[in-house]
């Protein structure tokens, strides 16, 4: 009986792309609706700790929607309804007792278009620590800002212009500023939604390098339209199609020998 | 292709020319209005007066001020120029040439400077508006006596006085420092200006916070449902309601129902607030909407609460628009007279108001009152007050431009 049950569990896990390794984020049967329209269908996906997971798939398949479920940014959209469970560190983040503000203070997010606040470079980075009241002393704050900018690979470029508005930086610098802003709150998770789509190849390369370094300390989930980028920066890749999770696995496997034909068609560029 | 291009270029040139012509037309019209105002206001800034020799030697310091016959002293000083005038009626007519305010100004002067008692000195007293107008050359003596304000006798006296060399044309301090008066030579717009400023302060203090908070609530916190939709439609509607309706409302609610006094700036400010609120709410909402949603998302994703998003991000970026809207609303309220007429701020008020519960009038209402007065001298005063109103409006709008520059956010 017991053995049989385990077998069934194993079979289910395999089907639902669930790994046996310890995961930080566990999603089970996540459905998302925009009004009457369903955007995600029963997503089961585990995201491992301190690794980079990339979400790929054709436009409109629900990658951003899924990403926004993880820090509950979908709550902001009135017509959006989320069903199913998402656990971070075994805590159901959609439980009524969960404080969204506290949840988001543990998760950094980087958007497709760089969106620094119309404040100085310094204030952009200091915003999160000040907001959550974690750092009270000016010296500590200065150190935090420097460290975050350092980690985002921006310190050497902006150390003399901390007082200038963040919006006066170049596009690539702005995006790294947004990354610095996100890591300044010491999140355990960083979500990135096509962070390089507005950048040139050099700026993109810098950010990819950065992601690679950051993965030692952060759990990173990145949405990307570039197969090469997914292959370069991520350890695991999840392929979405029409609101369904088709396949998830080690990046190498997804790009070399995916289980599903659709995945193969997409990663080799034969899709559509 | 090249033909098409040249057509397009010509169309563009034509368009620019049309634009330039309209600009010139608008500028000319404005210049004409302002120019004619300035021209017509010129007589208002000065007033003819005469240095009378005041003899107070017969008065001793022990006398009470109430017992001193200042009127008599001035009369005898004036009559000393014309020893031939004997009859009572002629004397009365002669005395009417100078302002009836003369004895009061002399009394006030003596109260302030009691050392002049026992002395002989020269004291400057104003002419009445009719004499003043005559000296300024606005009385056509070729008309028959019945068609002008001064008869031949009076004209002769005035000319004679002028020949004494004691008549002067001085800047009219009264115009700038006094409240209203029945005597044009004494009336000034300071009372009305202060009344306007107090009223508009009340309006600002009430409508700015209420309007901005309402807009923030509607924009960021209110649940979208039938009721909020209904409120929204009504706010937009209120912005288009004629101002006199707000006056009627103020009369019915604040004065008749709550029993507040008439003619006070507090009620005026309340009424104008009602009128200004919709403008501020609409301006604030649209400036809040014009803040890029990506900023809001960024802040929310950093873990800011809705209120922090509003006060740390949306509001600072929306400030220039909010200021502009508020000042446009206030400028409109500042130039408004109809609602104030209805709540009694049209009363004849001589004293300068100093609190928001002192009876007061407002500049636009003062203009209305003067424009409605038959005396020739009030025509010039009307123009002068209008210029002051326009000047203050320019200052208000300048403040709007400066505030916008100061708080402008660069994206
Ligand atoms: N705010 C919204 N309101 C209604 N429908 C939405 C909204 N956001 C997304 N959708 C719908 O949900 C589906 C998934 O959208 P999503 O933005 O997640 O796609 P995506 O995979 O991120 O696409 P892309 O690669 O183009 O960014 C789409 O069909 C989209 O039309
Ligand atoms: Mg997307």
XYZ file of C-alpha atoms and ligand atoms in Angstrom:
715
model
C 0.000 0.000 0.000
C 2.687 2.349 1.175
C 5.048 1.384 -1.589
C 2.311 1.808 -4.111
C 1.520 5.274 -2.760
C 5.153 6.321 -3.043
C 5.251 5.068 -6.572
C 2.228 7.099 -7.469
C 3.790 10.132 -5.811
C 6.980 9.667 -7.790
C 5.023 9.343 -10.985
C 3.072 12.494 -10.162
C 6.220 14.388 -9.326
C 7.761 13.457 -12.601
C 4.682 14.519 -14.485
C 4.456 17.779 -12.624
C 8.129 18.571 -13.112
C 8.780 18.501 -9.408
C 12.305 17.789 -8.299
C 13.334 15.884 -5.248
C 15.970 18.468 -4.362
C 15.068 21.101 -1.743
C 13.364 24.073 -3.286
C 12.859 27.603 -2.034
C 9.718 28.360 -3.996
C 7.070 25.701 -4.526
C 4.109 26.310 -6.785
C 1.197 23.906 -6.937
C -1.739 24.161 -9.308
C -1.411 27.894 -9.861
C -4.255 29.250 -11.980
C -4.408 32.935 -12.846
C -7.407 34.715 -14.294
C -7.654 38.192 -15.733
C -11.388 38.694 -15.372
C -12.933 35.769 -17.249
C -9.791 35.059 -19.192
C -7.479 32.404 -17.788
C -3.821 33.258 -18.256
C -2.135 30.395 -16.356
C -3.308 26.789 -16.053
C -2.299 24.649 -13.092
C 1.358 25.562 -12.899
C 3.466 23.225 -10.761
C 6.974 24.548 -10.546
C 9.752 24.410 -7.996
C 12.507 26.957 -7.916
C 15.725 25.905 -6.257
C 17.612 27.948 -3.738
C 20.598 30.010 -4.911
C 20.300 29.134 -8.525
C 19.114 30.915 -11.614
C 15.884 29.711 -13.161
C 14.898 31.133 -16.497
C 11.359 31.274 -17.787
C 11.078 31.103 -21.554
C 8.208 30.866 -23.996
C 6.478 32.763 -26.752
C 5.020 36.191 -26.110
C 1.781 36.182 -24.142
C 2.291 32.705 -22.683
C 2.143 34.022 -19.126
C 5.769 34.302 -18.015
C 5.382 37.760 -16.562
C 2.080 36.789 -15.013
C 3.758 33.879 -13.259
C 6.658 35.971 -12.088
C 4.305 38.544 -10.615
C 2.521 35.817 -8.646
C 5.691 35.203 -6.650
C 5.768 38.665 -5.065
C 2.009 39.130 -5.310
C 2.322 42.098 -7.645
C -0.792 40.733 -9.322
C -2.752 41.892 -6.267
C -2.426 45.387 -7.684
C -4.379 44.462 -10.806
C -7.984 44.552 -9.778
C -9.328 41.997 -12.247
C -6.538 39.513 -11.544
C -7.352 36.420 -9.474
C -4.804 33.825 -8.379
C -5.722 30.255 -7.295
C -3.537 27.379 -6.125
C -0.686 27.590 -3.652
C 2.729 29.164 -3.786
C 5.043 28.492 -0.878
C 8.264 30.263 -0.108
C 10.266 28.518 2.598
C 7.186 26.373 3.261
C 5.051 29.424 3.950
C 1.945 29.881 1.833
C 2.316 33.425 0.547
C -1.355 33.694 -0.402
C -2.464 32.859 3.140
C -4.709 35.640 4.491
C -2.320 36.277 7.391
C 0.595 37.081 5.118
C 1.613 40.724 5.061
C 2.239 41.642 1.433
C 4.579 44.482 2.371
C 6.732 42.121 4.441
C 6.670 39.533 1.661
C 7.825 42.047 -0.931
C 10.588 43.231 1.353
C 12.076 39.753 0.968
C 11.798 39.724 -2.813
C 13.525 42.103 -5.171
C 12.123 42.792 -8.614
C 13.725 44.179 -11.740
C 11.471 45.262 -14.554
C 11.727 45.128 -18.309
C 12.120 48.881 -18.661
C 14.563 50.489 -16.237
C 12.424 52.434 -13.781
C 14.615 54.341 -11.320
C 12.765 56.780 -9.091
C 13.146 60.438 -10.077
C 15.507 60.863 -7.137
C 19.280 60.843 -6.813
C 21.313 57.702 -7.446
C 21.984 57.519 -3.724
C 18.351 57.890 -2.744
C 17.309 55.234 -5.228
C 19.507 52.656 -3.555
C 18.870 53.891 -0.027
C 15.123 53.843 -0.574
C 14.494 50.198 0.388
C 16.640 50.082 3.544
C 15.108 53.356 4.719
C 11.605 52.196 3.855
C 11.906 49.074 5.960
C 13.702 50.937 8.714
C 16.510 48.435 8.712
C 19.352 50.900 8.657
C 19.186 53.919 10.872
C 22.675 55.352 10.858
C 23.896 57.490 8.016
C 27.275 55.745 7.926
C 25.688 52.311 7.748
C 23.404 53.558 4.998
C 26.359 54.946 3.042
C 28.088 51.600 3.377
C 24.965 49.765 2.269
C 24.560 51.989 -0.783
C 28.186 51.514 -1.747
C 28.027 47.762 -1.286
C 24.831 47.425 -3.286
C 26.182 49.539 -6.118
C 29.416 47.567 -5.975
C 27.517 44.305 -6.260
C 25.524 45.701 -9.163
C 28.811 46.583 -10.860
C 27.914 50.243 -10.950
C 29.955 51.748 -8.119
C 33.004 52.738 -10.143
C 30.812 54.462 -12.713
C 28.611 56.457 -10.359
C 30.662 57.001 -7.229
C 31.249 60.624 -8.204
C 27.674 61.308 -9.202
C 25.633 59.871 -6.337
C 23.725 63.138 -6.096
C 22.632 63.201 -9.710
C 19.164 61.972 -10.592
C 19.037 58.247 -11.327
C 17.143 59.047 -14.489
C 20.185 60.847 -15.919
C 22.171 57.600 -16.234
C 22.347 55.580 -19.441
C 19.810 52.799 -20.007
C 22.203 50.034 -18.972
C 23.366 51.972 -15.927
C 19.754 52.645 -14.973
C 18.993 48.939 -15.122
C 21.986 48.122 -12.935
C 20.832 50.890 -10.589
C 17.472 49.120 -10.376
C 19.306 45.887 -9.576
C 21.301 47.696 -6.889
C 18.055 49.095 -5.517
C 16.572 45.604 -5.432
C 19.520 43.957 -3.670
C 19.869 46.764 -1.153
C 16.961 45.303 0.821
C 18.831 41.969 1.151
C 16.132 39.924 -0.504
C 16.405 36.157 -0.673
C 14.794 36.133 -4.099
C 15.280 38.387 -7.115
C 12.726 38.367 -9.907
C 13.757 39.784 -13.268
C 11.343 40.361 -16.115
C 13.327 40.635 -19.357
C 15.924 42.860 -17.665
C 18.030 43.202 -20.814
C 15.403 43.732 -23.471
C 16.022 47.485 -23.582
C 19.819 47.224 -23.537
C 22.627 46.912 -26.055
C 24.866 43.791 -26.167
C 27.597 45.278 -23.992
C 25.223 46.383 -21.270
C 23.517 43.002 -21.576
C 26.789 41.167 -21.118
C 27.480 43.191 -17.972
C 24.120 42.301 -16.502
C 24.510 38.640 -17.368
C 27.862 38.619 -15.629
C 26.222 40.258 -12.671
C 23.452 37.650 -12.531
C 26.080 34.952 -12.537
C 27.788 36.511 -9.536
C 24.575 37.217 -7.692
C 23.402 33.609 -7.826
C 25.793 32.673 -5.011
C 23.720 34.771 -2.634
C 20.298 35.078 -4.204
C 17.672 32.887 -5.737
C 17.067 34.395 -9.129
C 14.178 33.902 -11.516
C 14.535 35.579 -14.867
C 12.161 35.903 -17.780
C 13.952 36.137 -21.092
C 13.279 36.017 -24.794
C 16.858 35.204 -25.622
C 17.676 31.510 -25.755
C 21.363 32.340 -25.545
C 20.803 34.333 -22.397
C 18.816 31.542 -20.793
C 21.552 29.109 -21.725
C 24.286 31.394 -20.446
C 22.922 32.473 -17.089
C 20.529 29.823 -15.824
C 20.903 26.429 -14.271
C 17.257 25.533 -14.750
C 14.866 26.507 -17.488
C 11.083 26.387 -17.590
C 9.251 26.511 -20.891
C 5.770 28.020 -20.917
C 3.300 27.806 -23.739
C -0.222 29.238 -23.880
C -0.451 29.551 -20.128
C 0.788 26.037 -19.414
C 4.139 24.910 -18.099
C 5.267 22.469 -20.773
C 8.589 21.431 -19.402
C 11.123 22.309 -16.765
C 14.559 20.893 -16.221
C 18.260 21.564 -16.141
C 19.053 24.203 -18.704
C 21.483 21.942 -20.459
C 18.830 19.267 -20.861
C 16.161 21.688 -22.067
C 18.445 22.972 -24.779
C 20.083 19.632 -25.705
C 17.370 17.032 -25.449
C 14.023 18.301 -24.254
C 11.307 15.765 -23.545
C 8.641 17.674 -25.413
C 8.506 18.393 -29.076
C 7.104 21.899 -28.524
C 10.068 22.746 -26.316
C 12.482 21.549 -28.903
C 10.717 23.480 -31.624
C 10.872 26.641 -29.524
C 14.480 26.425 -28.352
C 15.751 25.614 -31.814
C 13.858 28.524 -33.278
C 11.438 26.492 -35.343
C 8.486 27.746 -33.368
C 5.676 29.649 -35.023
C 7.475 63.613 -54.833
C 9.211 66.980 -54.950
C 5.931 68.631 -55.882
C 4.293 66.997 -52.903
C 7.161 68.157 -50.703
C 6.907 71.779 -51.809
C 3.156 71.716 -51.156
C 3.844 70.453 -47.682
C 6.466 73.106 -47.056
C 4.128 75.826 -48.241
C 1.325 74.496 -46.042
C 3.670 74.605 -43.103
C 4.742 78.179 -43.829
C 1.106 79.221 -44.168
C 0.260 77.593 -40.868
C 3.085 79.372 -39.101
C 1.947 82.665 -40.639
C -1.626 82.122 -39.402
C -0.322 81.350 -35.954
C 1.796 84.480 -35.940
C -1.122 86.641 -37.085
C -3.376 85.295 -34.330
C -0.662 85.932 -31.791
C -0.348 89.535 -32.979
C -4.125 89.965 -32.850
C -4.329 88.592 -29.325
C -1.416 90.728 -28.167
C -2.932 93.868 -29.709
C -6.264 93.249 -28.045
C -4.627 92.710 -24.691
C -2.466 95.788 -25.143
C -5.531 97.851 -26.100
C -7.443 96.780 -23.021
C -4.555 97.323 -20.637
C -3.582 100.544 -22.399
C -7.056 102.038 -22.157
C -7.262 100.958 -18.519
C -4.018 102.702 -17.758
C -5.095 105.815 -19.647
C -8.429 105.995 -17.891
C -6.927 105.342 -14.486
C -4.436 108.226 -14.662
C -6.643 110.822 -12.857
C -7.079 108.418 -9.964
C -3.490 108.404 -8.792
C -3.272 112.063 -7.798
C -5.506 114.444 -5.954
C -5.572 118.246 -5.867
C -5.242 119.703 -2.415
C -4.623 123.065 -0.836
C -2.373 124.217 1.981
C -4.649 126.076 4.383
C -3.307 128.262 7.095
C -4.601 126.811 10.329
C -4.770 129.097 13.277
C -4.987 127.231 16.581
C -3.687 129.980 18.769
C -7.086 130.509 20.402
C -7.186 126.943 21.550
C -5.580 125.903 24.752
C -4.168 122.505 25.556
C -6.772 121.984 28.257
C -9.622 121.738 25.772
C -10.984 118.301 25.019
C -10.501 117.289 21.381
C -14.261 116.798 21.107
C -14.818 120.452 21.971
C -12.514 121.843 19.300
C -14.406 123.063 16.253
C -12.049 121.769 13.547
C -14.696 122.385 10.924
C -14.955 125.988 11.931
C -11.200 126.436 11.893
C -10.963 125.119 8.359
C -13.945 127.182 7.243
C -12.483 130.406 8.502
C -9.129 129.600 6.932
C -10.775 128.977 3.580
C -13.029 132.022 3.826
C -10.022 134.244 4.508
C -9.199 133.912 0.798
C -12.594 135.361 -0.130
C -13.498 138.181 2.313
C -16.204 139.334 -0.164
C -18.268 136.170 0.317
C -20.884 137.037 2.892
C -24.100 135.159 2.404
C -24.701 131.860 4.180
C -25.543 129.952 1.032
C -22.450 131.189 -0.758
C -20.281 130.253 2.183
C -21.802 126.773 2.206
C -21.137 126.484 -1.524
C -17.557 127.641 -1.087
C -16.919 125.219 1.742
C -18.241 122.392 -0.440
C -15.297 122.851 -2.797
C -12.990 121.127 -0.369
C -13.442 117.601 0.831
C -15.738 116.999 3.761
C -12.993 114.761 5.067
C -10.831 117.851 5.779
C -12.013 118.451 9.346
C -11.544 114.754 10.248
C -8.021 114.644 8.863
C -7.167 117.782 10.783
C -8.618 116.313 13.979
C -6.661 113.066 13.495
C -3.518 115.062 12.844
C -3.922 117.087 16.027
C -4.680 114.029 18.126
C -1.436 112.536 16.919
C 0.565 115.738 17.170
C -0.889 117.688 20.108
C 2.120 120.010 20.070
C 0.501 121.923 17.176
C -2.151 123.269 19.506
C -1.477 126.974 20.148
C 0.318 127.279 16.848
C -0.257 128.631 13.397
C 0.670 126.241 10.603
C -0.110 125.152 7.073
C -2.215 122.051 6.675
C -2.874 120.234 3.429
C -6.555 119.461 2.783
C -8.080 117.671 -0.191
C -10.480 119.160 -2.672
C -13.713 117.327 -3.377
C -13.822 115.102 -6.420
C -15.643 117.753 -8.471
C -13.010 120.435 -7.861
C -10.282 117.841 -8.437
C -11.823 116.845 -11.776
C -12.035 120.507 -12.738
C -8.356 121.111 -12.008
C -7.498 118.022 -14.028
C -9.236 119.606 -16.989
C -12.204 117.295 -17.305
C -14.821 120.016 -16.865
C -15.843 121.640 -20.127
C -16.575 125.271 -19.147
C -17.983 126.029 -22.577
C -21.065 123.966 -21.712
C -24.029 125.721 -20.181
C -24.009 125.845 -16.377
C -26.800 123.322 -15.942
C -24.898 120.638 -17.836
C -21.868 120.618 -15.618
C -21.179 119.855 -11.976
C -19.667 123.241 -11.175
C -21.335 126.574 -11.871
C -19.536 129.734 -13.012
C -19.203 131.041 -9.467
C -17.460 127.861 -8.297
C -15.200 127.838 -11.348
C -14.190 131.390 -10.585
C -13.388 130.523 -6.945
C -11.322 127.525 -7.957
C -9.345 129.590 -10.459
C -8.770 132.223 -7.838
C -7.559 129.629 -5.331
C -5.202 128.245 -7.933
C -3.717 131.700 -8.385
C -2.736 131.815 -4.725
C -0.109 129.157 -5.464
C -1.280 127.061 -2.559
C -2.974 124.410 -4.706
C -0.991 121.235 -5.229
C -1.423 117.985 -7.127
C -0.170 115.174 -4.943
C -0.079 111.392 -5.161
C -3.301 110.155 -3.655
C -2.326 108.127 -0.619
C -5.980 107.505 0.093
C -6.347 105.451 -3.080
C -3.724 102.978 -1.908
C -4.287 103.013 1.834
C -8.022 103.475 2.445
C -11.145 101.426 2.397
C -14.228 102.489 0.508
C -15.867 105.850 1.072
C -18.794 107.907 -0.171
C -16.283 110.630 -1.076
C -14.307 109.596 -4.143
C -11.263 111.608 -3.041
C -11.098 109.533 0.150
C -12.029 106.120 -1.242
C -9.251 103.552 -1.759
C -8.920 99.932 -2.699
C -6.729 98.769 0.185
C -9.707 97.524 2.205
C -10.992 95.534 -0.744
C -7.520 94.167 -1.503
C -7.083 92.957 2.065
C -10.612 91.542 1.999
C -9.759 89.686 -1.188
C -6.516 88.333 0.250
C -8.189 87.129 3.450
C -10.985 85.525 1.457
C -8.601 83.806 -0.905
C -6.482 82.553 2.017
C -9.554 80.939 3.519
C -10.267 79.409 0.119
C -6.738 78.100 -0.233
C -6.584 76.696 3.285
C -9.863 74.868 2.806
C -9.883 73.789 -0.797
C -6.254 72.731 -1.229
C -6.052 70.026 1.445
C -9.622 68.862 0.955
C -9.286 68.803 -2.829
C -5.946 67.002 -2.866
C -7.031 64.431 -0.292
C -10.292 63.801 -2.138
C -8.408 63.318 -5.382
C -5.911 60.928 -3.787
C -8.698 58.944 -2.207
C -10.716 58.705 -5.405
C -7.658 57.892 -7.480
C -5.824 55.400 -5.298
C -8.035 54.040 -2.566
C -11.709 54.239 -3.492
C -13.288 51.004 -4.636
C -14.601 51.507 -8.136
C -18.360 51.138 -7.928
C -21.595 52.933 -8.796
C -21.265 55.360 -5.909
C -17.743 56.489 -6.747
C -18.711 56.742 -10.424
C -21.631 58.923 -9.402
C -19.403 61.134 -7.256
C -16.944 61.452 -10.113
C -19.583 62.552 -12.615
C -20.857 65.091 -10.113
C -17.434 66.553 -9.434
C -16.886 67.041 -13.150
C -20.308 68.627 -13.343
C -19.649 71.003 -10.458
C -16.620 72.393 -12.267
C -18.972 73.710 -14.935
C -21.650 75.151 -12.654
C -21.952 78.968 -12.928
C -20.394 80.675 -9.932
C -23.554 82.500 -8.930
C -25.111 79.138 -8.037
C -22.410 78.673 -5.415
C -23.344 82.088 -4.040
C -26.971 81.014 -3.720
C -25.841 77.814 -2.034
C -23.630 79.758 0.373
C -26.481 82.112 1.199
C -28.855 79.235 1.874
C -26.457 77.007 3.791
C -23.895 79.128 5.600
C -25.925 82.253 6.277
C -29.540 81.144 6.489
C -29.027 77.648 7.874
C -25.878 77.921 9.983
C -26.563 81.539 10.857
C -23.127 82.879 9.975
C -22.898 86.660 9.594
C -23.123 88.293 6.202
C -20.269 90.100 4.459
C -17.450 88.236 6.181
C -14.445 86.760 4.347
C -14.941 83.425 6.112
C -18.217 82.830 4.333
C -16.782 84.258 1.118
C -13.868 81.850 1.382
C -16.201 78.934 2.054
C -18.291 79.746 -1.001
C -15.250 80.190 -3.220
C -13.845 76.907 -1.849
C -16.913 75.094 -3.099
C -16.238 76.644 -6.471
C -12.503 75.878 -6.468
C -12.698 72.330 -5.121
C -13.759 70.608 -8.356
C -10.941 72.317 -10.271
C -8.369 71.191 -7.714
C -9.740 67.658 -7.563
C -9.716 67.282 -11.333
C -6.224 68.769 -11.700
C -4.829 66.599 -8.908
C -6.333 63.431 -10.307
C -5.002 64.038 -13.756
C -1.521 64.849 -12.454
C -1.581 61.693 -10.346
C -2.590 59.725 -13.418
C 0.228 61.200 -15.441
C 2.890 59.707 -13.162
C 4.262 56.695 -15.070
C 2.805 53.431 -13.698
C 6.307 51.935 -13.715
C 7.232 54.159 -10.756
C 4.253 52.911 -8.810
C 5.150 49.312 -9.657
C 8.771 49.821 -8.667
C 7.765 51.247 -5.297
C 5.178 48.541 -4.625
C 7.688 45.835 -5.525
C 10.155 47.363 -3.053
C 7.549 46.775 -0.376
C 6.058 50.245 -0.098
C 2.493 50.416 1.158
C -0.156 52.103 -0.949
C 0.036 55.197 1.223
C 3.818 55.345 0.946
C 3.529 55.036 -2.816
C 1.188 57.996 -2.843
C 3.153 60.253 -0.520
C 6.701 59.307 -1.511
C 6.297 58.916 -5.249
C 3.015 59.938 -6.829
C 2.501 63.181 -4.940
C 6.022 64.606 -5.377
C 5.874 63.907 -9.096
C 2.356 65.275 -9.360
C 3.046 68.453 -7.360
C 3.691 70.789 -10.322
C 0.384 69.807 -11.888
C -1.426 70.106 -8.567
C 0.001 73.585 -7.982
C -0.937 74.706 -11.453
C -4.487 73.451 -11.061
C -4.848 74.964 -7.612
C -3.580 78.340 -8.712
C -5.794 78.396 -11.785
C -8.722 77.654 -9.484
C -7.644 80.324 -7.015
C -7.104 82.908 -9.736
C -10.617 82.268 -10.958
C -11.936 82.612 -7.417
C -9.912 85.781 -6.927
C -11.602 87.471 -9.863
C -15.056 86.275 -8.892
C -17.726 88.740 -7.809
C -21.151 87.159 -8.336
C -21.088 84.665 -5.425
C -19.696 87.327 -3.094
C -22.503 89.733 -4.003
C -25.006 87.145 -2.862
C -23.459 86.626 0.550
C -23.350 90.341 1.247
C -19.723 91.191 0.607
C -21.066 94.044 -1.489
C -21.923 96.061 1.628
C -20.424 99.523 2.032
C -17.432 98.921 4.280
C -15.056 101.694 5.271
C -12.832 99.875 7.767
C -9.910 97.765 6.652
C -10.650 94.168 7.655
C -8.035 92.395 9.725
C -9.531 88.992 10.529
C -11.648 86.598 8.545
C -14.735 87.519 10.541
C -14.510 91.291 9.971
C -17.011 92.591 7.443
C -15.169 93.044 4.177
C -15.532 93.440 0.491
C -13.357 92.084 -2.295
C -11.543 93.728 -5.178
C -13.840 92.524 -7.969
C -16.840 93.584 -5.894
C -15.215 96.965 -5.200
C -14.755 97.388 -8.940
C -18.402 96.547 -9.416
C -19.457 99.065 -6.740
C -17.329 101.863 -8.176
C -18.302 101.132 -11.741
C -21.885 101.512 -10.591
C -21.285 104.893 -8.897
C -22.369 108.068 -10.710
C -19.427 110.287 -9.704
C -16.986 111.042 -12.486
C -13.995 110.406 -10.218
C -15.027 106.790 -9.657
C -14.477 106.031 -13.349
C -10.744 106.502 -12.912
C -10.798 104.598 -9.618
C -12.567 101.684 -11.278
C -9.799 101.460 -13.833
C -7.088 101.757 -11.188
C -8.647 98.981 -9.091
C -8.980 96.821 -12.191
C -5.302 97.278 -12.913
C -4.469 96.249 -9.362
C -6.649 93.163 -9.760
C -4.927 92.271 -13.021
C -1.537 92.891 -11.393
C -2.349 90.574 -8.500
C -3.575 87.924 -10.918
C -0.308 88.199 -12.817
C 1.542 87.702 -9.514
C -0.563 84.627 -8.732
C 0.133 83.137 -12.132
C 3.805 83.951 -11.822
C 3.816 82.050 -8.557
C 2.306 79.110 -10.437
C 5.075 79.174 -13.025
C 7.787 79.418 -10.360
C 6.321 76.612 -8.268
C 6.034 74.420 -11.345
C 9.664 75.062 -12.255
C 10.768 74.446 -8.704
C 9.066 71.068 -8.331
C 9.366 69.839 -11.878
C 10.439 66.185 -12.099
C 12.675 65.087 -14.921
C 12.021 61.553 -16.100
N -3.255 43.455 -16.781
C -3.768 42.521 -17.587
N -5.091 42.531 -17.855
C -5.637 41.600 -18.664
N -4.950 40.637 -19.268
C -3.617 40.565 -19.064
C -2.966 41.513 -18.214
N -1.662 41.218 -18.179
C -1.506 40.135 -18.988
N -2.679 39.739 -19.500
C -2.884 38.599 -20.398
O -2.339 37.461 -19.805
C -1.644 36.708 -20.762
C -0.213 36.481 -20.332
O 0.443 37.730 -20.298
P 1.934 37.907 -19.813
O 2.198 39.343 -19.746
O 2.123 37.112 -18.591
O 2.735 37.250 -21.026
P 4.312 37.131 -21.232
O 4.604 35.723 -21.354
O 5.011 37.893 -20.177
O 4.477 37.849 -22.618
P 5.721 38.721 -23.125
O 6.804 37.776 -23.413
O 5.203 39.374 -24.347
O 6.060 39.671 -22.028
C -1.724 37.468 -22.086
O -2.709 36.851 -22.876
C -2.150 38.822 -21.686
O -3.028 39.354 -22.655
Mg 6.219 39.702 -20.146
